[in-house]
Amino acid sequence: MSGPGMSQNSVARHILRLVEPIIFGHRRALLIVLGVATLLLAWQASMLKPQAGWLKMVPQQHPYMQVFLKHYASFGGANTVVVALKARHGTIYEPQFMDRLRQVTDAVFFVPGVDRSRVKSIFTPNTIYVDVIEDGLAGATVVPGDYAPTPEMVRRIRANVGKANVIGRLVSEDETSALVLAELQDLDPVSRAPLDYVAVGRQLEKIREQFEDDRVSVEIIGFAKVVHDMTEASVEVAMFFVVALLCMALLLWIYIGSLSLAMIVLLTSLVACVWELGLLHLVGYGLDPFAMLVPFLIMAVSVSHGVQYVNAWANEISTRGATGYQASLATFRALAIPGVVALLTNVAGFSTIYLIDIDVIREMSINAAFGMAGVILVNKALLPAVLSYLRLPNVEKFRHAQAVRERIGDAVFRRMSVLTERGPAIAVICVCIGLAVYGALRYPQVQIGDTTEGVPELRPDSRFNRDARQIARDFWLSTDIFTVVAETFPDACIDYRAMAEADRFAWYLRNTEGVRDVFTLFDMSKLAYAGLNEGRLNAQVIPRDKYSLAQSTALVPTTTGLLNKDCSALAIQAYTTDHKASTLAGIVEAVKRYEAGENQDRRVQFRLASGNNGVMAATNEEVHRNELPVVIYVYAVVLLFLWLSFRTVSGVLCVGLPLALVTLLGYAVMVEMGIGLKVATLPVLAFACGIGVDYGIYSYSTVAAGMRRGLSLRDAYYEKMRSTGKATLFTGVGLASGVAMWIFSKLQFQRDMGILLVFGFTANMIGAIVVLPALAHFLAREEYRHRNKDLTVGAEEAFQPR
């Protein structure tokens, strides 16, 4: 006789004959090797440090990023730090405030990693003004070189500020606040090592502590500050991890009925996390703040597999009177193949997100793959070897407690088995179809990118976001800058047609929805030309004469970041109302529309994009471009492994369809909760899918095995719920409870991840115990044709010598 069941059974036997001697024939040597390896990796893990990088967060191969990197030396980057000093009483034009602003400017200048040529405030030499005097034009720095904190000097600075066109950019409109702007380099300019953003954040906090008092408040924003605040919250994340472990230990104790067995599951899961973190450091990576969910995920997967194994091991001892060795070997033969297939499916699925060209997501993919390797070794080698030396403590007590739990569960599971009958199965499938339609209707409403005004990594009430809101209120030219680069030809500054086209585009962009204002070379050169013409208002234009044009533009230095050295590229800086994805998408579309149809001088090309919002736009487009393909790739890999595991269409559909429904509903949850699809959340649904694969493979394998032994579908489902089903139910509830604490995190992105993972764990659990049997009623007929060809190797063979 032949069939899928027979072929897989022989393959399973062949694999087990190769692996069993290694695990059970040399148990002591295996435990020594794994123990030494764990100690070495624990040493490696102890040296792991947070490692954030601004360039890791962006798609460096994206066309916008190529423009950004091409002109970085001329126009600077988007990795900015903004320090705002606000007078609590009065205006900035007080000697004490001015002196403090000067000191803060100096302090920011010496922050590690700052590009000192691009530090900007009214005290820096790259902030100038142009004045019309009797003999023509005069210009100088806003703050004179002979500055002294005297009332006379302050009055002079106030007059210069009014001439320098910095109101709204460096000085607030009500003149109660002033900015210090700086740009960070991703590599430390001295050591050339990756910049330590946490150290930069600490230095910025020291500036706040030093200069903030009852007269002046200090607001600080920027990527470095975000990373610092996220890292500071890592203590809270560690606390969540410990609390989750304690909750899991308690639930394991209640479920298994033995504290020692519960601790074995928990400790082996911790060993898997140690392997993950140790391997991560061994290959040269750090732990990015956005990857903090991965150790939780690895612990979740490991606990899920550990519970299945320990529960089956204890049942072998209590029901069959087996020794620890016999029970471990029987359990290994019964669960090794579906367990390893599930884990390999996870590895393949997690590895698929490596296709996204954003380094931090690729690191998460590698991190998860290392963790799954640890789970495979720990749960399929270390745990079986350890249990083979143990005996079930107080078998009679365990058997009695198990009988009590089974009496309670059996009544519930017997009622649940009705889901395999035609009427209830139709009802379940109809509900699923309705939910699928709801999810499909919600899917187009998923927001790509940020949905909030502040940074989405931190809670809206965090100090950072409060600072960001205050700065946005004070400075109408906000810190959200979207820069379009006008690429032209050398010495274009003396070509009227080229400059007029760039100026026309600036006017067009200024009138685009979502743009507060635009700042360009022409805003300063027009003032200079008017000054050359006795200050006449009608002279604030771009002169047609090339010599006059050269004279007016020459007064704008390249240090302003508005033009490069040979004037072959101009920075057109649009200050946006916010950095929401919808705002940026509208601006991008407007620029593309102008370049495609309204550009009247093809010698000038308007290139997207630079500035922090330009980089966000590139990231949003990369996420949008990869989101659907990555989901397709993940499911293609999952379905391939399901086919290799079951070799039946019914097996693939019974496991795959509930997974797809959960993913579709996950998007609906994102819409309802206002969670955007971005770098932090893009991998979460893929990771949650991995947990669902575990549930589905274990559930269907057990049901299929029962049917092939001659049981009806209803009886096979009932037996599944009494064995692996209980473990699935416990694992889903336990993991969802542990991750639910993330909802109270100070980190907004972790709260978002917590919501999605709670939904993913719970919904996949429901899919495995409710939707799967309903689907099996209509799809699993194929299993009846291959009775007595069990998918797994019979546990009874554990008692027979080899």
mmCIF file of N, CA, C and O in Angstrom, residues 28 41 57 59 93 96 142 202 252 271 316 609 613 624 732 735 758 782 790 793:
data_model
loop_
_atom_site.group_PDB
_atom_site.id
_atom_site.type_symbol
_atom_site.label_atom_id
_atom_site.label_comp_id
_atom_site.label_asym_id
_atom_site.label_seq_id
_atom_site.Cartn_x
_atom_site.Cartn_y
_atom_site.Cartn_z
ATOM 1 N N ARG A 28 24.757 11.807 28.166
ATOM 2 C CA ARG A 28 25.662 12.547 29.056
ATOM 3 C C ARG A 28 26.583 13.466 28.266
ATOM 4 O O ARG A 28 26.755 14.645 28.613
ATOM 5 N N LEU A 41 27.744 30.959 25.418
ATOM 6 C CA LEU A 41 26.818 31.910 24.812
ATOM 7 C C LEU A 41 26.239 32.867 25.848
ATOM 8 O O LEU A 41 25.926 34.023 25.525
ATOM 9 N N MET A 57 17.450 52.511 10.187
ATOM 10 C CA MET A 57 16.000 52.671 10.181
ATOM 11 C C MET A 57 15.452 53.051 8.816
ATOM 12 O O MET A 57 14.244 53.148 8.643
ATOM 13 N N PRO A 59 15.566 52.870 4.327
ATOM 14 C CA PRO A 59 15.928 52.029 3.173
ATOM 15 C C PRO A 59 17.010 52.709 2.336
ATOM 16 O O PRO A 59 16.726 53.558 1.489
ATOM 17 N N TYR A 93 15.128 88.460 24.789
ATOM 18 C CA TYR A 93 16.043 89.602 24.734
ATOM 19 C C TYR A 93 16.328 90.125 26.140
ATOM 20 O O TYR A 93 16.015 91.262 26.504
ATOM 21 N N GLN A 96 20.566 87.681 30.617
ATOM 22 C CA GLN A 96 20.743 86.349 31.209
ATOM 23 C C GLN A 96 20.331 85.247 30.231
ATOM 24 O O GLN A 96 21.003 84.219 30.118
ATOM 25 N N VAL A 142 24.455 87.579 13.078
ATOM 26 C CA VAL A 142 23.388 88.155 13.906
ATOM 27 C C VAL A 142 23.934 88.574 15.260
ATOM 28 O O VAL A 142 23.629 89.656 15.775
ATOM 29 N N ARG A 202 22.354 60.969 26.698
ATOM 30 C CA ARG A 202 22.733 61.332 28.074
ATOM 31 C C ARG A 202 23.362 62.720 28.118
ATOM 32 O O ARG A 202 23.106 63.495 29.044
ATOM 33 N N LEU A 252 2.228 27.484 34.399
ATOM 34 C CA LEU A 252 2.773 26.152 34.114
ATOM 35 C C LEU A 252 2.581 25.216 35.314
ATOM 36 O O LEU A 252 2.236 24.039 35.152
ATOM 37 N N VAL A 271 17.100 29.184 28.321
ATOM 38 C CA VAL A 271 18.318 28.751 27.620
ATOM 39 C C VAL A 271 18.208 29.099 26.134
ATOM 40 O O VAL A 271 19.178 29.546 25.511
ATOM 41 N N GLU A 316 2.783 9.757 29.657
ATOM 42 C CA GLU A 316 3.350 8.422 29.420
ATOM 43 C C GLU A 316 3.661 7.726 30.745
ATOM 44 O O GLU A 316 3.430 6.529 30.907
ATOM 45 N N ALA A 609 14.287 62.841 -2.250
ATOM 46 C CA ALA A 609 13.915 63.856 -1.273
ATOM 47 C C ALA A 609 14.973 63.807 -0.186
ATOM 48 O O ALA A 609 15.742 62.851 -0.074
ATOM 49 N N ASN A 613 11.639 64.499 6.912
ATOM 50 C CA ASN A 613 10.374 64.030 6.349
ATOM 51 C C ASN A 613 10.553 63.374 4.987
ATOM 52 O O ASN A 613 9.779 62.492 4.605
ATOM 53 N N HIS A 624 5.357 50.191 2.259
ATOM 54 C CA HIS A 624 4.186 49.942 1.420
ATOM 55 C C HIS A 624 4.524 48.986 0.273
ATOM 56 O O HIS A 624 3.735 48.093 -0.064
ATOM 57 N N GLY A 732 -1.751 29.658 24.502
ATOM 58 C CA GLY A 732 -2.338 30.873 23.949
ATOM 59 C C GLY A 732 -2.737 31.857 25.025
ATOM 60 O O GLY A 732 -2.425 33.055 24.953
ATOM 61 N N LEU A 735 0.575 33.098 27.011
ATOM 62 C CA LEU A 735 1.412 34.038 26.267
ATOM 63 C C LEU A 735 0.706 35.373 26.065
ATOM 64 O O LEU A 735 1.326 36.439 26.170
ATOM 65 N N VAL A 758 -1.002 40.199 21.406
ATOM 66 C CA VAL A 758 -2.110 39.638 22.188
ATOM 67 C C VAL A 758 -3.198 39.134 21.244
ATOM 68 O O VAL A 758 -3.722 38.023 21.392
ATOM 69 N N GLU A 782 -9.759 13.102 3.120
ATOM 70 C CA GLU A 782 -8.602 12.386 2.587
ATOM 71 C C GLU A 782 -7.941 11.527 3.660
ATOM 72 O O GLU A 782 -7.375 10.471 3.366
ATOM 73 N N ASP A 790 -0.274 6.011 10.332
ATOM 74 C CA ASP A 790 -0.131 7.170 11.215
ATOM 75 C C ASP A 790 1.006 8.069 10.761
ATOM 76 O O ASP A 790 2.055 7.610 10.342
ATOM 77 N N VAL A 793 5.559 8.513 14.357
ATOM 78 C CA VAL A 793 6.068 7.195 14.718
ATOM 79 C C VAL A 793 5.390 6.759 16.003
ATOM 80 O O VAL A 793 5.269 7.533 16.948
#
